[in-house]
PDB file of C-alpha atoms in Angstrom:
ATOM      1  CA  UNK A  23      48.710  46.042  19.370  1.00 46.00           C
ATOM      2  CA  UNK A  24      51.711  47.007  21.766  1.00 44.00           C
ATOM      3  CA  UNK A  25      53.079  43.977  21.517  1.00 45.00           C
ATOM      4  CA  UNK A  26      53.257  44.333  17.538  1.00 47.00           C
ATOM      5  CA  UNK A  27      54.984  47.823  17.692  1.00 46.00           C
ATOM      6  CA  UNK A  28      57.472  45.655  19.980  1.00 46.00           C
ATOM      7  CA  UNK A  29      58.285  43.430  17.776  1.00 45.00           C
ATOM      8  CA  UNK A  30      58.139  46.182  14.943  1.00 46.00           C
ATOM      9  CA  UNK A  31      60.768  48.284  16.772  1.00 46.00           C
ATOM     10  CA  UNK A  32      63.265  44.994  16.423  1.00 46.00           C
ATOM     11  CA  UNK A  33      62.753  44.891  13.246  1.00 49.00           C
ATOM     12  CA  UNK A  34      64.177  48.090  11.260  1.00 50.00           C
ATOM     13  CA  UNK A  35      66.624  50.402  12.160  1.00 53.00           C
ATOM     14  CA  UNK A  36      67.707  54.067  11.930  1.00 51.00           C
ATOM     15  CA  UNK A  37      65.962  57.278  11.922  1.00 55.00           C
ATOM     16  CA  UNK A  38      63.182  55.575   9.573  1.00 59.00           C
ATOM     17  CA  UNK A  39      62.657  53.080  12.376  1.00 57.00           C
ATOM     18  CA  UNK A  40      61.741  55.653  14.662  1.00 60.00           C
ATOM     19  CA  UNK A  41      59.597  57.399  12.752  1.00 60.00           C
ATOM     20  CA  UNK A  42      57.686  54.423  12.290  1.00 55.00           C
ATOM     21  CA  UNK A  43      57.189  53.603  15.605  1.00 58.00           C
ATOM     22  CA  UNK A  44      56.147  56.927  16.303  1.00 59.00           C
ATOM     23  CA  UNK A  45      53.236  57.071  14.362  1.00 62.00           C
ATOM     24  CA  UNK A  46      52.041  53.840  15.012  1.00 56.00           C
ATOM     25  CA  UNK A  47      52.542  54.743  18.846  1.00 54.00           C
ATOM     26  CA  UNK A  48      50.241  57.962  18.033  1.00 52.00           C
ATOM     27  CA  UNK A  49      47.642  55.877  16.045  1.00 58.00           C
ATOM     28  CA  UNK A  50      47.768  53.458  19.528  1.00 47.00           C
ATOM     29  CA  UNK A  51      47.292  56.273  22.284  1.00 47.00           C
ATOM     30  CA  UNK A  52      44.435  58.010  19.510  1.00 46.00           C
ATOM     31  CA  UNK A  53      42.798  54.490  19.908  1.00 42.00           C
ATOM     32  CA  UNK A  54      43.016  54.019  23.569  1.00 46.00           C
ATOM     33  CA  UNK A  55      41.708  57.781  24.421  1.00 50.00           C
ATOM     34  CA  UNK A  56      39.174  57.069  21.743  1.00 50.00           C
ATOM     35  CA  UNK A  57      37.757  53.780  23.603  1.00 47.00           C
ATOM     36  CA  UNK A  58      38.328  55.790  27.289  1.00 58.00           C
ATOM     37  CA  UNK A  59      36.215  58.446  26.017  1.00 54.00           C
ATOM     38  CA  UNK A  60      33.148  56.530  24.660  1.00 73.00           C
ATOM     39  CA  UNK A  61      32.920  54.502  27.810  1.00 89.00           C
ATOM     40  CA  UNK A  62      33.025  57.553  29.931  1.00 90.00           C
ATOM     41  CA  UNK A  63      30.655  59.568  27.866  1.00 93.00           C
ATOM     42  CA  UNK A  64      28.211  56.099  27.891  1.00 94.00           C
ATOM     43  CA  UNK A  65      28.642  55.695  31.802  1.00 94.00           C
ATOM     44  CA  UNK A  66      27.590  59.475  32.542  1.00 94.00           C
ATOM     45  CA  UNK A  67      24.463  58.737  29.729  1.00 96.00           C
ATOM     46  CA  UNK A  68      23.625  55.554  31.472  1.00 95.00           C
ATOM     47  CA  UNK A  69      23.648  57.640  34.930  1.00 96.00           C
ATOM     48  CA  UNK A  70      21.630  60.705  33.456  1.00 96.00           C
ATOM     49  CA  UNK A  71      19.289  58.199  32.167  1.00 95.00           C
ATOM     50  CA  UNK A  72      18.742  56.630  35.782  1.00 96.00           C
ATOM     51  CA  UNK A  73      18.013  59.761  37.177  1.00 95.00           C
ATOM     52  CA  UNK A  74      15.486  60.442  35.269  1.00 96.00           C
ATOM     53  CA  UNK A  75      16.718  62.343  32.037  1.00 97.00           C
ATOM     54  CA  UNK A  76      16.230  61.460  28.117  1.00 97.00           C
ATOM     55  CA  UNK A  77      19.584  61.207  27.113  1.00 97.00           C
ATOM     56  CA  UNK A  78      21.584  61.373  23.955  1.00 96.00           C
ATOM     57  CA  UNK A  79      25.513  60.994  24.213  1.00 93.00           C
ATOM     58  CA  UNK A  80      27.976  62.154  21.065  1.00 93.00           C
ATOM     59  CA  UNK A  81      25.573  63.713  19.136  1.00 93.00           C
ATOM     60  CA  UNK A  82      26.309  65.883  16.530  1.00 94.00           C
ATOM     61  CA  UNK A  83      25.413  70.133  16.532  1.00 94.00           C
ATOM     62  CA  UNK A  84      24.107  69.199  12.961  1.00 95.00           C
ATOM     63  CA  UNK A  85      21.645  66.665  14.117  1.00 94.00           C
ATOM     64  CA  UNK A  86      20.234  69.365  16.885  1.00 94.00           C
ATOM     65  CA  UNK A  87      19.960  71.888  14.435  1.00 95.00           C
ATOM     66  CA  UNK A  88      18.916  70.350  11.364  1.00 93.00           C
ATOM     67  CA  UNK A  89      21.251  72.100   8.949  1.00 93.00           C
ATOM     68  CA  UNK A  90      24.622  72.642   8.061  1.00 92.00           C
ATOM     69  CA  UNK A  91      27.139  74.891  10.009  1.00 92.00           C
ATOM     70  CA  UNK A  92      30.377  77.103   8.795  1.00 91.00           C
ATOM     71  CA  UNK A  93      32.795  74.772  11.034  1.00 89.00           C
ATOM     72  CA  UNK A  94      33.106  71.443  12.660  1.00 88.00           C
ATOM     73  CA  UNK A  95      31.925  72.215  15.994  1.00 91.00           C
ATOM     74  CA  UNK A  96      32.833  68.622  17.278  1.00 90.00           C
ATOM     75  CA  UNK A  97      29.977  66.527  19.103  1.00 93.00           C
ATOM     76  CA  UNK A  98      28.054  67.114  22.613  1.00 95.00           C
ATOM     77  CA  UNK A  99      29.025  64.244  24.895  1.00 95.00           C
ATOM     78  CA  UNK A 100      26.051  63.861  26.560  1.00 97.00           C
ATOM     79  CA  UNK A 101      23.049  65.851  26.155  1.00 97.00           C
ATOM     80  CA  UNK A 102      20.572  65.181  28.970  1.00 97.00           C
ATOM     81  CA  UNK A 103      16.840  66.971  28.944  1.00 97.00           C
ATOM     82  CA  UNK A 104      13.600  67.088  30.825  1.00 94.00           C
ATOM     83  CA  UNK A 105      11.046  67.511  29.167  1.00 89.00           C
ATOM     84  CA  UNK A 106       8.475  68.727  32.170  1.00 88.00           C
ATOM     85  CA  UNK A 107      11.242  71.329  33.587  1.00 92.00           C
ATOM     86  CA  UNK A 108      12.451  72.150  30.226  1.00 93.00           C
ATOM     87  CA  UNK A 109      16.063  72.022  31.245  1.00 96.00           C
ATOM     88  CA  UNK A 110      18.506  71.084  28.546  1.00 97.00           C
ATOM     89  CA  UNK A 111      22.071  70.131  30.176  1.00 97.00           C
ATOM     90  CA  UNK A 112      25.226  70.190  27.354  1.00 97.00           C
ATOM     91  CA  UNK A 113      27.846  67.992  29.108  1.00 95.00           C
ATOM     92  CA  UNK A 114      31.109  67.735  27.859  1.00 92.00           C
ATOM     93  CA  UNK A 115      32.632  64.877  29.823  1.00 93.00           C
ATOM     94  CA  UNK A 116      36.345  63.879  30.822  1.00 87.00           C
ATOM     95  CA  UNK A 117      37.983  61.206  32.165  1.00 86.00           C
ATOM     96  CA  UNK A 118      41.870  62.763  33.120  1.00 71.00           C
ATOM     97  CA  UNK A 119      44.431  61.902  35.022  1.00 67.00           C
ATOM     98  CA  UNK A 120      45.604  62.314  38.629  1.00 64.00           C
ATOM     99  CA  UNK A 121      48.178  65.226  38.001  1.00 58.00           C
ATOM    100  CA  UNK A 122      50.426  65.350  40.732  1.00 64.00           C
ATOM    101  CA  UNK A 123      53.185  67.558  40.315  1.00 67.00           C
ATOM    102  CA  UNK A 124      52.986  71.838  39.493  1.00 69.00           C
ATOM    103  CA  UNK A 125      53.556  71.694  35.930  1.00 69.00           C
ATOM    104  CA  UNK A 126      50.922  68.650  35.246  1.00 67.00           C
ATOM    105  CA  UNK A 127      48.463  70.627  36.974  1.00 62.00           C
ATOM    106  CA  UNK A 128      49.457  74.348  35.461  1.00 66.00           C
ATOM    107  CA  UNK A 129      49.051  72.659  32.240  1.00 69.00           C
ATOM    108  CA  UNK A 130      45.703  70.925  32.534  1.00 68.00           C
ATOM    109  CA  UNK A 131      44.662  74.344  34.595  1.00 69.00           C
ATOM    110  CA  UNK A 132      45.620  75.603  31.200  1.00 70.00           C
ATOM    111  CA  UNK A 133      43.743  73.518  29.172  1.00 76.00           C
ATOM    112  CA  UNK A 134      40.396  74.519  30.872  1.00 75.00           C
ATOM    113  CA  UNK A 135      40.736  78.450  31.039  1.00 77.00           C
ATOM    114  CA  UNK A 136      38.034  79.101  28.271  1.00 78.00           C
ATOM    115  CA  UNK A 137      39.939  81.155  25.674  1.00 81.00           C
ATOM    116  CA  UNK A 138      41.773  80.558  22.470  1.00 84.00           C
ATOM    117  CA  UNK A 139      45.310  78.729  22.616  1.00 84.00           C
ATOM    118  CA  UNK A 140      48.565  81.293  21.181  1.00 88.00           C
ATOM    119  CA  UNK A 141      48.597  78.798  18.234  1.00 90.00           C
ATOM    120  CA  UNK A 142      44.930  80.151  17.592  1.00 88.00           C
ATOM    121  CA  UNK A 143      42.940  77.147  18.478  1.00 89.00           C
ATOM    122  CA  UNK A 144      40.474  76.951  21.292  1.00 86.00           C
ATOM    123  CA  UNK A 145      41.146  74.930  24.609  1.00 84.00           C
ATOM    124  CA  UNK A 146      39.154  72.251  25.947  1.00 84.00           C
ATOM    125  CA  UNK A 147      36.776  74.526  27.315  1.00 85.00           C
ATOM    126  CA  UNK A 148      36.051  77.231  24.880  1.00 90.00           C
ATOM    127  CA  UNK A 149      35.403  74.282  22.423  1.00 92.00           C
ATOM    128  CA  UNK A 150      32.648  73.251  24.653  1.00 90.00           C
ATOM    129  CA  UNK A 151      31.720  76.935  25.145  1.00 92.00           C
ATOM    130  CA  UNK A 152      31.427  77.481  21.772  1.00 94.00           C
ATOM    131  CA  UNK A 153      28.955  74.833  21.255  1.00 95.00           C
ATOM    132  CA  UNK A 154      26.500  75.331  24.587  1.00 95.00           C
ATOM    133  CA  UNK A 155      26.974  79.242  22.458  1.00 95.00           C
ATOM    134  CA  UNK A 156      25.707  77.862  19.490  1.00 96.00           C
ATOM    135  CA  UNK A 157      22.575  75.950  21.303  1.00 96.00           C
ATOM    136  CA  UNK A 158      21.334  79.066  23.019  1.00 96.00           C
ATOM    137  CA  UNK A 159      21.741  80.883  19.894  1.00 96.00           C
ATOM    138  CA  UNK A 160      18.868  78.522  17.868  1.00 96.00           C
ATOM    139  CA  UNK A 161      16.640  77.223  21.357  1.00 96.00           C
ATOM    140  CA  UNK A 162      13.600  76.994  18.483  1.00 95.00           C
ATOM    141  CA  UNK A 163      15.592  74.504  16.761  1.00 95.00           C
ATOM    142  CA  UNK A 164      16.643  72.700  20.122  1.00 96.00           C
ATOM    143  CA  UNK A 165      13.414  72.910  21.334  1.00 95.00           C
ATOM    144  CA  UNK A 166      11.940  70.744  18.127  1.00 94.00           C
ATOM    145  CA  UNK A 167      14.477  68.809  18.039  1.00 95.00           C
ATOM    146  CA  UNK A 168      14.096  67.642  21.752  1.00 95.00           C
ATOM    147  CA  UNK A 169      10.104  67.694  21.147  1.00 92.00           C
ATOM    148  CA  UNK A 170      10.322  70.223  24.180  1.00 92.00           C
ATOM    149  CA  UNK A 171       6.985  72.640  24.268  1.00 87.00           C
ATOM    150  CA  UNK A 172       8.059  74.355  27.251  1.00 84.00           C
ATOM    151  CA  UNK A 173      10.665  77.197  27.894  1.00 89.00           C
ATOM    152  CA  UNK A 174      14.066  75.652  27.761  1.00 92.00           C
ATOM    153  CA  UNK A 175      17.040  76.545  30.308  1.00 95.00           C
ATOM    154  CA  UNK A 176      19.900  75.215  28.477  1.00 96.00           C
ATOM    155  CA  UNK A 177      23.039  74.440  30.649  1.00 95.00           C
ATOM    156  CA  UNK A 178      26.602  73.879  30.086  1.00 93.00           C
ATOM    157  CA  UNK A 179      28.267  71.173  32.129  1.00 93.00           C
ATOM    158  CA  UNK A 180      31.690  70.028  32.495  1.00 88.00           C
ATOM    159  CA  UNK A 181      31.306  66.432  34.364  1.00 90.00           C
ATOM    160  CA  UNK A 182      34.817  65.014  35.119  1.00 85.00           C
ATOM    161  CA  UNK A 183      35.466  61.105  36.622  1.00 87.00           C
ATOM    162  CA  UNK A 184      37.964  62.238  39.215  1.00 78.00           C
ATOM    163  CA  UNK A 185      38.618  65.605  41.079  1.00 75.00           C
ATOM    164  CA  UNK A 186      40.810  68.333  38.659  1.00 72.00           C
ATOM    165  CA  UNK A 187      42.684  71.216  39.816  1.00 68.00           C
ATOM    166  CA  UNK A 188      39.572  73.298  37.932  1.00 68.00           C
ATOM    167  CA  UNK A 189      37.212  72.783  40.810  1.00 67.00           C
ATOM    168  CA  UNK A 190      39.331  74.757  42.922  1.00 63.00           C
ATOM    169  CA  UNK A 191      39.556  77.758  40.743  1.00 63.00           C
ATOM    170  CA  UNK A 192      36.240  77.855  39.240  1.00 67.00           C
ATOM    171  CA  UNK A 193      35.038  81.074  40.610  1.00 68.00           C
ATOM    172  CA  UNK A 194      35.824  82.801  37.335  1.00 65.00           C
ATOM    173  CA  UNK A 195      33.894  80.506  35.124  1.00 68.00           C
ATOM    174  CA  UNK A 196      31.063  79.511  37.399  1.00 75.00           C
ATOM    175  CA  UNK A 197      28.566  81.846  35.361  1.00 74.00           C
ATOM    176  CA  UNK A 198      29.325  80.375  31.832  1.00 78.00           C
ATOM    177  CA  UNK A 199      29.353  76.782  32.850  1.00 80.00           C
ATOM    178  CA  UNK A 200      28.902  74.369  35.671  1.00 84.00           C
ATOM    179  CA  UNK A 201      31.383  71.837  36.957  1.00 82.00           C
ATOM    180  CA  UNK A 202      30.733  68.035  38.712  1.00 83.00           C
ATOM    181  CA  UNK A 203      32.532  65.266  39.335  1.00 84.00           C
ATOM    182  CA  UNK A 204      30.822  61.890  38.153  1.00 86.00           C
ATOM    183  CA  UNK A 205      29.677  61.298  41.697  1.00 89.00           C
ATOM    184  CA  UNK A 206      27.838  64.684  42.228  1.00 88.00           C
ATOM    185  CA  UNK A 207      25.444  63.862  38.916  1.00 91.00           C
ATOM    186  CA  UNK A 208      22.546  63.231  41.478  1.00 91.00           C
ATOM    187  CA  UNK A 209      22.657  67.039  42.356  1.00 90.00           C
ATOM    188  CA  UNK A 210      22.076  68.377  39.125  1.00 88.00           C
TER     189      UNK A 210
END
């Protein structure tokens, strides 16, 4: 597909050209995080399941609770139980970059702080937040939906591929939600 916005570009001209391109540059990188994202989310499902778990991956808040819900809450990545311990582990999972210099890591430090952005919207984190919020708010609906009898502990986890500048400063956060690399899923 890069190749065709390539030979796109050659084609037109102007401020229209560019425009153009743009979007279809956009549409491209939406596509290519899209793919990055499912395969991560299915590797950390396919490793949850080896270890032991039941395992769904990009399931909908809807489908948990059985009913509709004032927003679009966006999807759990991966959501891993045990039935016998009763724990219930809501992973959001990413797959980012090696940031190397001091404003590539301020701004993914940024993206993972757990509050609302100025423009209003919530960051990576809080989104995630929101949703492990909305679990322990309805466990009797988790619980049937899982087919758990038990107790549940639910759990938020953030599970990244590589190490992130968040690990380091995770004190803050390390009560709300816990934090592994891919490699450390054996621990949980």
């Amino acid at each position: 597909q890069y190749s065709n916005l390539v030979r796109y570009r050659s084609k037109r001209g102007g401020k229209q050209k560019n425009q153009v391109i743009r979007r279809m540059l956009c549409k491209w990188l939406g596509h290519a995080n899209d793919v990055q994202r499912v395969e991560f989310n299915s590797t950390v499902a396919e490793r949850m399941r080896e270890l032991g778990w039941q395992v769904d991956h990009e399931i909908k808040l809807t489908k948990i609770l059985r009913r509709s819900l004032n927003r679009d809450y966006g999807d759990i990545d991966v959501l891993a139980w045990s039935p016998n311990s009763g724990r219930v582990l809501a992973m959001e999972c990413k797959d980012l970059h090696f940031h190397k210099s001091i404003g590539e890591v301020a701004e993914q430090l940024s993206d993972f702080r757990g509050e609302m952005r100025p423009d209003g919207k919530p960051d990576h984190l809080k989104r995630h937040l929101d949703r492990v919020e909305l679990l322990a708010a309805n466990i009797p609906a988790v619980s049937r939906a899982l087919r758990i009898t038990s107790g549940i502990q639910l759990e938020g986890h953030l599970v990244f591929k590589n190490p992130v500048p968040m690990q380091f400063a995770w004190d803050r956060m390390a009560n709300r939600i816990k934090l592994s690399l891919y490699d450390q899923l054996d621990r949980l």
